[in-house]
């Protein structure tokens, strides 16, 4: 799989597909690991020799000695949580040395977090269920051209003036529109900026660095965050995150030309989960959902919320594979389905007017009214979490994999049967 110099790992569902585990599994074979979108809304759970790590900003390369780790320009960074993340790793004996932060990445400021909460409160029953990390407001400010970029930390005086001006606008918004408390400059100057200044040694023109690594033929892994169905354009809008989550964003979010994206690996769970609100056509409730939630430890890594559970949505997965240009699929949490009974994959949707579609509708109102059309598969009861070889899997499991491939239109080349690195099976 790593014949190409670069490999992009992208989520093909609503996030939480296990990209962290798969990226970590592959990171051993590369020199550089790059995050290119999102921020601390991501929660990548990685198990190394029975120790569990939860990363939010940092690429999984930090768990290997000597790897170069880049936070790309497409990201939004919260200096306080990033510092906490680094400190948490240090306490566990991991000193992150080769870390580079793009001078063009945007900062999440304390007023963005406040705005995220106020926006959610105001939405009432239509709330998105964001992670409340300030992600949406930070990207809003980026697009509105009133964001603060990491490189601006180099000029403290100018930065202070800029933040003060933006803060007075935010305070107008908080006080007048939301009737909420305002924020003071000392809260930002004393409570946030010192942590941000401590990031200065890491700040660089990371696109330039990356160009050098690629020129020298070094291997690079682009570690995606969130998933295709949370993409700002092709996700279940408006119940999405505020960045592009697909392969196209590797170029804009890391600063490389399209021709430099080599192998594209999509990651999908053997079933589907979603946190937050919004359409979820194959959602199930009751005993089966609870069984899967418990076995799959389906609670949000960032927020601890119980994840919503559903059957594999083949319509969504097919769209994700097509839009991302997925060449290989990694099917994760496969062991969780053992003992669940018969298993379903949605292959099409029946719309309210009786028509059938195999494509994911753009309109949230249509989506809310569709009924999935399922293909049913026999289940298996065997514990497959110790299987080290594809031929050790029960017949029913192999049939299910074939069904996933036929629905998604991409080959399942990697199979994850547990959280540890050694619970991963190649199928090339
Ligand atoms: P935001 O990204 O915090 O604005 O949240 C927008 C939506 O994306 C919410 O439904 C979140 O639960 C979801 N979301 C954001 N990041 C992740 C992730 O890494 N995994 C799963 N869901 C996510």
Coordinates of C-alpha atoms and ligand atoms in Angstrom, one line a residue:
X1 CA 0.0 0.0 0.0
X2 CA 2.9 2.3 0.7
X3 CA 4.5 2.1 -2.7
X4 CA 3.5 5.7 -3.2
X5 CA 5.4 8.4 -1.4
X6 CA 2.2 9.7 0.3
X7 CA -0.8 8.2 1.8
X8 CA -4.0 9.9 2.8
X9 CA -6.2 8.4 5.5
X10 CA -9.8 9.7 5.3
X11 CA -12.9 9.0 7.3
X12 CA -15.8 7.7 5.2
X13 CA -18.7 8.1 7.7
X14 CA -19.6 10.5 10.4
X15 CA -16.2 10.6 12.1
X16 CA -15.0 8.1 14.7
X17 CA -14.3 5.4 12.1
X18 CA -11.1 4.4 13.8
X19 CA -8.8 6.6 11.7
X20 CA -6.6 7.1 14.7
X21 CA -5.9 3.4 15.0
X22 CA -5.4 2.9 11.3
X23 CA -3.1 6.0 10.9
X24 CA -1.1 4.8 13.9
X25 CA -0.8 1.3 12.4
X26 CA 0.6 2.8 9.2
X27 CA 2.6 5.6 10.7
X28 CA 5.5 3.2 11.5
X29 CA 6.2 3.1 7.8
X30 CA 6.4 6.8 7.1
X31 CA 8.7 9.7 8.0
X32 CA 6.2 12.5 8.3
X33 CA 2.6 12.6 9.7
X34 CA 0.4 15.6 8.8
X35 CA -3.0 16.8 10.1
X36 CA -4.7 19.1 7.6
X37 CA -8.2 19.9 8.9
X38 CA -10.2 20.4 12.0
X39 CA -8.9 20.9 15.4
X40 CA -9.5 19.6 18.9
X41 CA -13.0 18.5 17.9
X42 CA -11.2 15.3 16.7
X43 CA -10.5 12.5 19.1
X44 CA -8.2 9.8 17.9
X45 CA -8.0 6.9 20.3
X46 CA -4.8 4.9 19.9
X47 CA -3.8 1.8 21.9
X48 CA 0.0 1.1 22.1
X49 CA 0.9 -2.0 24.1
X50 CA -2.2 -1.8 26.2
X51 CA -1.8 1.9 26.9
X52 CA -4.5 4.1 25.5
X53 CA -3.8 7.6 24.1
X54 CA -6.4 10.1 23.1
X55 CA -5.1 12.7 20.7
X56 CA -7.0 15.8 19.7
X57 CA -4.7 18.1 17.7
X58 CA -1.5 16.0 17.5
X59 CA -0.9 13.6 14.6
X60 CA -0.3 10.0 15.6
X61 CA 3.3 10.2 14.6
X62 CA 4.0 11.7 18.1
X63 CA 3.7 8.2 19.5
X64 CA 6.7 7.0 17.5
X65 CA 10.2 8.3 18.3
X66 CA 11.8 10.3 15.5
X67 CA 8.8 11.0 13.3
X68 CA 8.1 14.5 12.0
X69 CA 4.7 15.8 12.9
X70 CA 3.0 18.7 11.2
X71 CA -0.2 20.7 12.0
X72 CA -1.2 22.1 8.7
X73 CA -2.6 25.4 7.7
X74 CA -6.1 24.0 7.3
X75 CA -6.3 23.4 11.0
X76 CA -7.7 25.5 13.8
X77 CA -5.7 25.3 17.1
X78 CA -6.6 25.9 20.7
X79 CA -3.3 26.8 22.4
X80 CA -4.5 25.8 25.8
X81 CA -5.7 22.3 24.8
X82 CA -2.7 21.8 22.6
X83 CA -0.4 22.6 25.5
X84 CA -2.4 20.2 27.7
X85 CA -2.1 17.5 25.1
X86 CA 1.7 17.9 25.0
X87 CA 1.9 18.1 28.8
X88 CA -0.2 14.9 29.1
X89 CA 2.1 13.0 26.8
X90 CA 5.2 14.3 28.7
X91 CA 3.8 13.0 31.9
X92 CA 3.7 9.6 30.2
X93 CA 7.2 9.9 29.1
X94 CA 6.7 11.0 25.5
X95 CA 8.5 14.2 24.7
X96 CA 7.3 15.6 21.3
X97 CA 10.3 17.0 19.6
X98 CA 9.8 17.2 15.9
X99 CA 6.5 19.2 15.8
X100 CA 5.8 21.9 13.4
X101 CA 2.8 24.2 13.4
X102 CA 1.8 26.1 10.2
X103 CA 2.2 29.8 10.5
X104 CA -1.1 30.0 8.5
X105 CA -3.1 27.7 10.9
X106 CA -5.8 29.7 12.7
X107 CA -6.0 30.1 16.4
X108 CA -9.2 29.3 18.4
X109 CA -9.5 32.1 20.9
X110 CA -11.5 32.0 24.1
X111 CA -14.2 34.1 22.5
X112 CA -14.7 31.3 19.8
X113 CA -15.5 28.8 22.5
X114 CA -18.0 31.2 24.1
X115 CA -19.6 31.9 20.7
X116 CA -19.9 28.1 19.9
X117 CA -21.9 27.6 23.2
X118 CA -24.1 30.7 22.6
X119 CA -24.8 29.7 19.0
X120 CA -25.8 26.2 20.1
X121 CA -28.0 27.4 22.9
X122 CA -29.8 29.8 20.5
X123 CA -30.5 27.0 18.0
X124 CA -32.7 25.3 20.6
X125 CA -34.1 22.1 19.2
X126 CA -32.3 22.6 15.9
X127 CA -28.9 22.5 17.6
X128 CA -26.1 20.7 15.8
X129 CA -24.5 19.1 18.8
X130 CA -21.1 20.5 18.2
X131 CA -18.2 19.6 20.3
X132 CA -18.3 23.1 21.8
X133 CA -14.6 23.5 21.1
X134 CA -15.0 26.8 19.2
X135 CA -14.4 25.1 15.8
X136 CA -17.3 26.6 13.9
X137 CA -16.7 30.2 15.0
X138 CA -12.9 30.0 14.4
X139 CA -13.6 28.9 10.8
X140 CA -16.3 31.6 10.4
X141 CA -13.7 34.2 11.4
X142 CA -11.1 32.7 9.0
X143 CA -13.5 33.0 6.1
X144 CA -14.7 36.4 7.2
X145 CA -11.0 37.5 7.2
X146 CA -10.9 38.4 10.8
X147 CA -9.0 35.3 12.1
X148 CA -5.8 35.2 14.0
X149 CA -3.1 33.0 12.4
X150 CA -0.4 31.3 14.4
X151 CA 2.4 33.3 12.6
X152 CA 0.9 36.4 14.1
X153 CA 2.2 35.4 17.5
X154 CA 5.6 36.6 16.3
X155 CA 4.5 40.3 16.8
X156 CA 3.0 40.6 20.3
X157 CA 2.1 44.3 20.1
X158 CA 0.3 44.1 16.8
X159 CA -1.4 40.9 17.9
X160 CA -2.7 42.5 21.1
X161 CA -4.2 45.4 19.1
X162 CA -5.8 43.1 16.6
X163 CA -7.3 40.8 19.3
X164 CA -8.6 43.9 21.2
X165 CA -10.4 45.1 18.1
X166 CA -12.0 41.7 17.3
X167 CA -12.9 41.3 21.0
X168 CA -14.9 44.5 21.0
X169 CA -16.9 43.2 18.0
X170 CA -17.5 39.9 19.7
X171 CA -18.6 41.7 22.9
X172 CA -21.2 43.6 20.9
X173 CA -22.4 40.2 19.6
X174 CA -22.4 38.6 23.0
X175 CA -24.1 41.5 24.8
X176 CA -26.6 42.7 22.2
X177 CA -27.5 39.6 20.3
X178 CA -27.2 36.9 22.9
X179 CA -27.7 39.1 26.0
X180 CA -24.7 37.2 27.5
X181 CA -21.7 38.2 29.5
X182 CA -18.9 40.0 27.7
X183 CA -15.2 39.0 27.9
X184 CA -12.3 41.1 29.0
X185 CA -8.9 41.5 27.3
X186 CA -7.1 40.4 30.5
X187 CA -9.0 37.1 30.3
X188 CA -7.4 36.5 26.9
X189 CA -4.0 38.1 27.7
X190 CA -3.5 36.3 30.9
X191 CA -5.6 33.2 30.5
X192 CA -4.7 32.3 26.9
X193 CA -1.9 34.2 25.2
X194 CA 0.9 32.9 27.4
X195 CA 0.1 29.3 26.2
X196 CA -0.1 30.6 22.6
X197 CA 3.4 32.2 22.9
X198 CA 4.9 29.0 24.2
X199 CA 4.0 27.5 20.8
X200 CA 6.3 29.9 19.0
X201 CA 9.3 27.6 18.7
X202 CA 7.1 25.1 16.7
X203 CA 5.8 27.6 14.2
X204 CA 7.0 27.4 10.6
X205 CA 6.1 27.6 6.9
X206 CA 5.0 23.9 7.0
X207 CA 4.1 23.7 3.3
X208 CA 7.7 24.7 2.5
X209 CA 9.0 22.0 4.9
X210 CA 6.7 19.5 3.4
X211 CA 7.9 20.3 -0.2
X212 CA 11.4 19.5 1.0
X213 CA 10.4 16.2 2.5
X214 CA 8.6 15.2 -0.7
X215 CA 11.6 16.3 -2.8
X216 CA 13.8 14.0 -0.8
X217 CA 11.5 11.1 -1.3
X218 CA 10.5 10.8 2.3
X219 CA 7.2 9.1 3.0
X220 CA 4.3 11.2 4.3
X221 CA 1.0 10.2 5.9
X222 CA -1.9 12.7 5.8
X223 CA -4.1 12.0 8.8
X224 CA -7.7 13.0 8.3
X225 CA -10.1 14.1 10.9
X226 CA -13.9 13.8 11.2
X227 CA -15.5 12.0 8.2
X228 CA -17.0 12.5 4.7
X229 CA -20.6 12.9 6.1
X230 CA -19.4 15.8 8.3
X231 CA -17.8 17.5 5.3
X232 CA -18.9 21.1 5.0
X233 CA -20.0 20.6 1.3
X234 CA -21.0 16.9 1.0
X235 CA -22.0 16.1 4.6
X236 CA -25.5 16.2 6.1
X237 CA -25.5 20.0 6.0
X238 CA -26.1 21.9 8.2
X239 CA -25.3 19.1 10.7
X240 CA -21.6 19.0 9.7
X241 CA -18.3 20.4 10.9
X242 CA -16.9 23.6 9.5
X243 CA -14.0 22.3 7.4
X244 CA -13.5 20.0 4.4
X245 CA -13.0 16.5 5.6
X246 CA -12.1 14.8 2.3
X247 CA -9.1 14.1 0.2
X248 CA -9.4 17.4 -1.6
X249 CA -8.7 19.2 1.6
X250 CA -5.3 17.5 1.9
X251 CA -4.0 19.8 -0.8
X252 CA -5.5 23.0 0.6
X253 CA -5.0 22.1 4.2
X254 CA -1.4 20.9 4.1
X255 CA -0.2 22.9 1.1
X256 CA 0.6 20.3 -1.5
X257 CA -0.4 20.1 -5.2
X258 CA -3.1 17.4 -6.1
X259 CA -0.5 15.3 -8.0
X260 CA 1.3 14.7 -4.7
X261 CA -1.6 12.8 -3.1
X262 CA -0.6 9.2 -3.6
X263 CA -2.6 6.3 -2.2
X264 CA -6.0 7.1 -0.7
X265 CA -7.2 4.9 2.1
X266 CA -10.8 5.3 3.3
X267 CA -11.7 4.2 6.8
X268 CA -15.2 2.9 7.6
X269 CA -16.6 1.1 10.6
X270 CA -18.3 -2.3 10.0
X271 CA -21.5 -0.5 11.2
X272 CA -22.2 3.2 11.5
X273 CA -22.1 5.7 14.4
X274 CA -22.6 9.4 14.8
X275 CA -22.4 11.9 17.6
X276 CA -24.3 15.1 17.5
X277 CA -27.6 15.8 15.9
X278 CA -28.7 15.4 12.3
X279 CA -30.0 12.8 9.8
X280 CA -28.8 9.3 10.3
X281 CA -30.8 7.0 7.9
X282 CA -29.7 3.6 9.2
X283 CA -30.0 4.5 12.9
X284 CA -31.2 1.7 15.2
X285 CA -32.2 1.8 18.8
X286 CA -32.9 -0.9 21.5
X287 CA -31.0 -4.0 22.4
X288 CA -28.9 -4.4 19.2
X289 CA -27.8 -0.8 19.4
X290 CA -26.9 -1.1 23.1
X291 CA -25.0 -4.4 22.4
X292 CA -22.9 -2.6 19.7
X293 CA -22.4 0.5 21.8
X294 CA -21.1 -1.5 24.7
X295 CA -18.9 -3.9 22.7
X296 CA -17.5 -1.1 20.5
X297 CA -17.1 1.4 23.5
X298 CA -19.1 3.9 21.4
X299 CA -18.7 7.0 23.6
X300 CA -17.2 10.2 22.1
X301 CA -13.5 10.5 22.7
X302 CA -13.7 14.3 22.9
X303 CA -17.0 14.8 24.6
X304 CA -17.8 11.4 26.2
X305 CA -21.3 11.5 24.7
X306 CA -22.9 8.1 23.8
X307 CA -22.7 7.7 20.1
X308 CA -25.8 7.0 18.0
X309 CA -25.6 3.5 16.4
X310 CA -26.8 2.2 13.0
X311 CA -26.3 -0.4 10.4
X312 CA -23.7 0.2 7.7
X313 CA -25.0 2.9 5.4
X314 CA -23.8 1.7 2.0
X315 CA -25.3 4.7 0.2
X316 CA -23.2 7.1 2.3
X317 CA -20.1 4.9 2.1
X318 CA -20.4 4.6 -1.7
X319 CA -20.6 8.4 -1.9
X320 CA -17.6 8.8 0.4
X321 CA -15.5 6.4 -1.6
X322 CA -16.4 8.1 -4.9
X323 CA -15.8 11.7 -3.7
X324 CA -12.6 10.8 -1.9
X325 CA -11.2 8.6 -4.7
X326 CA -10.8 5.8 -2.2
X327 CA -8.5 3.1 -3.6
X328 CA -8.5 0.9 -0.5
X329 CA -10.9 0.6 2.4
X330 CA -10.0 -0.2 6.0
X331 CA -12.9 -1.8 7.7
X332 CA -12.7 -1.2 11.5
X333 CA -14.5 -2.5 14.7
X334 CA -15.2 -5.7 12.7
X335 CA -15.0 -7.8 15.9
X336 CA -17.8 -5.8 17.5
X337 CA -20.4 -7.4 15.2
X338 CA -19.8 -11.0 16.5
X339 CA -22.8 -12.3 18.3
X340 CA -25.1 -9.5 17.1
X341 CA -27.3 -11.9 15.0
X342 CA -28.0 -11.1 11.4
X343 CA -26.4 -7.9 10.0
X344 CA -27.7 -5.4 7.5
X345 CA -26.2 -3.0 4.9
X346 CA -28.3 -0.3 3.4
X347 CA -27.8 -0.4 -0.3
X348 CA -30.4 2.2 -1.4
X349 CA -33.1 4.6 0.0
X350 CA -36.8 4.6 -0.6
X351 CA -38.0 8.2 -0.7
X352 CA -41.4 9.4 0.7
X353 CA -42.8 9.6 -2.8
X354 CA -42.0 5.9 -3.4
X355 CA -39.0 6.5 -5.6
X356 CA -35.7 4.6 -4.9
X357 CA -32.3 6.2 -5.0
X358 CA -28.8 4.8 -4.7
X359 CA -27.3 8.3 -4.2
X360 CA -27.1 10.4 -1.0
X361 CA -29.6 13.3 -1.2
X362 CA -28.4 16.8 -0.5
X363 CA -31.6 17.9 1.1
X364 CA -31.8 17.3 4.8
X365 CA -35.6 17.2 4.7
X366 CA -35.6 14.4 2.1
X367 CA -33.1 12.5 4.2
X368 CA -35.2 12.8 7.3
X369 CA -38.0 11.0 5.4
X370 CA -36.3 8.2 3.6
X371 CA -36.4 4.5 4.5
X372 CA -33.2 2.5 3.9
X373 CA -33.5 -0.6 1.8
X374 CA -31.3 -3.3 3.3
X375 CA -29.4 -6.3 2.2
X376 CA -29.3 -8.9 5.1
X377 CA -26.3 -11.1 6.0
X378 CA -26.0 -14.0 8.4
X379 CA -24.0 -13.1 11.5
X380 CA -21.3 -15.1 13.4
X381 CA -20.8 -15.9 17.0
X382 CA -17.0 -16.6 17.0
X383 CA -14.6 -14.2 18.7
X384 CA -12.5 -12.9 15.8
X385 CA -10.4 -10.5 17.8
X386 CA -7.5 -12.9 17.8
X387 CA -7.6 -13.7 14.1
X388 CA -4.3 -12.8 12.5
X389 CA -5.1 -14.0 9.0
X390 CA -8.0 -13.4 6.7
X391 CA -8.5 -17.2 6.2
X392 CA -9.1 -17.6 9.9
X393 CA -12.4 -15.6 9.7
X394 CA -15.8 -17.4 9.7
X395 CA -17.5 -17.8 6.3
X396 CA -20.3 -15.4 7.4
X397 CA -17.7 -12.7 8.1
X398 CA -16.0 -13.1 4.7
X399 CA -19.5 -12.9 3.1
X400 CA -20.1 -9.6 4.9
X401 CA -16.8 -8.2 3.8
X402 CA -17.7 -9.1 0.2
X403 CA -21.1 -7.3 0.6
X404 CA -19.3 -4.2 1.9
X405 CA -17.0 -4.2 -1.1
X406 CA -19.9 -4.6 -3.6
X407 CA -21.8 -1.8 -2.0
X408 CA -18.9 0.6 -1.5
X409 CA -17.2 0.0 -4.8
X410 CA -13.8 -0.3 -3.2
X411 CA -11.7 -3.2 -1.9
X412 CA -11.4 -3.9 1.8
X413 CA -7.6 -4.1 2.1
X414 CA -7.2 -3.7 5.9
X415 CA -9.4 -5.2 8.6
X416 CA -9.3 -4.1 12.2
X417 CA -10.5 -6.7 14.7
X418 CA -9.5 -4.9 17.9
X419 CA -8.0 -1.6 19.2
X420 CA -4.4 -2.8 19.4
X421 CA -1.8 -2.5 16.5
X422 CA -1.5 -6.3 16.3
X423 CA -5.2 -6.7 15.8
X424 CA -5.0 -5.6 12.2
X425 CA -5.1 -7.8 9.2
X426 CA -3.8 -7.0 5.7
X427 CA -5.9 -8.2 2.8
X428 CA -4.0 -7.1 -0.3
Ligands
LIG1 P1 -17.9 20.8 15.5 O1 -16.9 20.2 14.6 O2 -17.5 20.8 17.0 O3 -18.4 22.1 15.1 O4 -19.2 19.8 15.5 C1 -20.0 19.7 14.4 C2 -20.5 18.2 14.2 O5 -19.4 17.4 13.9 C3 -21.1 17.6 15.5 O6 -22.1 16.7 15.2 C4 -19.9 16.9 16.1 O7 -20.3 15.9 17.0 C5 -19.2 16.4 14.9 N1 -17.8 16.1 15.0 C6 -16.8 17.0 15.0 N2 -15.6 16.4 15.1 C7 -15.9 15.1 15.2 C8 -15.0 13.9 15.3 O8 -13.8 14.0 15.3 N3 -15.7 12.7 15.4 C9 -17.0 12.6 15.3 N4 -17.9 13.7 15.2 C10 -17.3 14.9 15.1

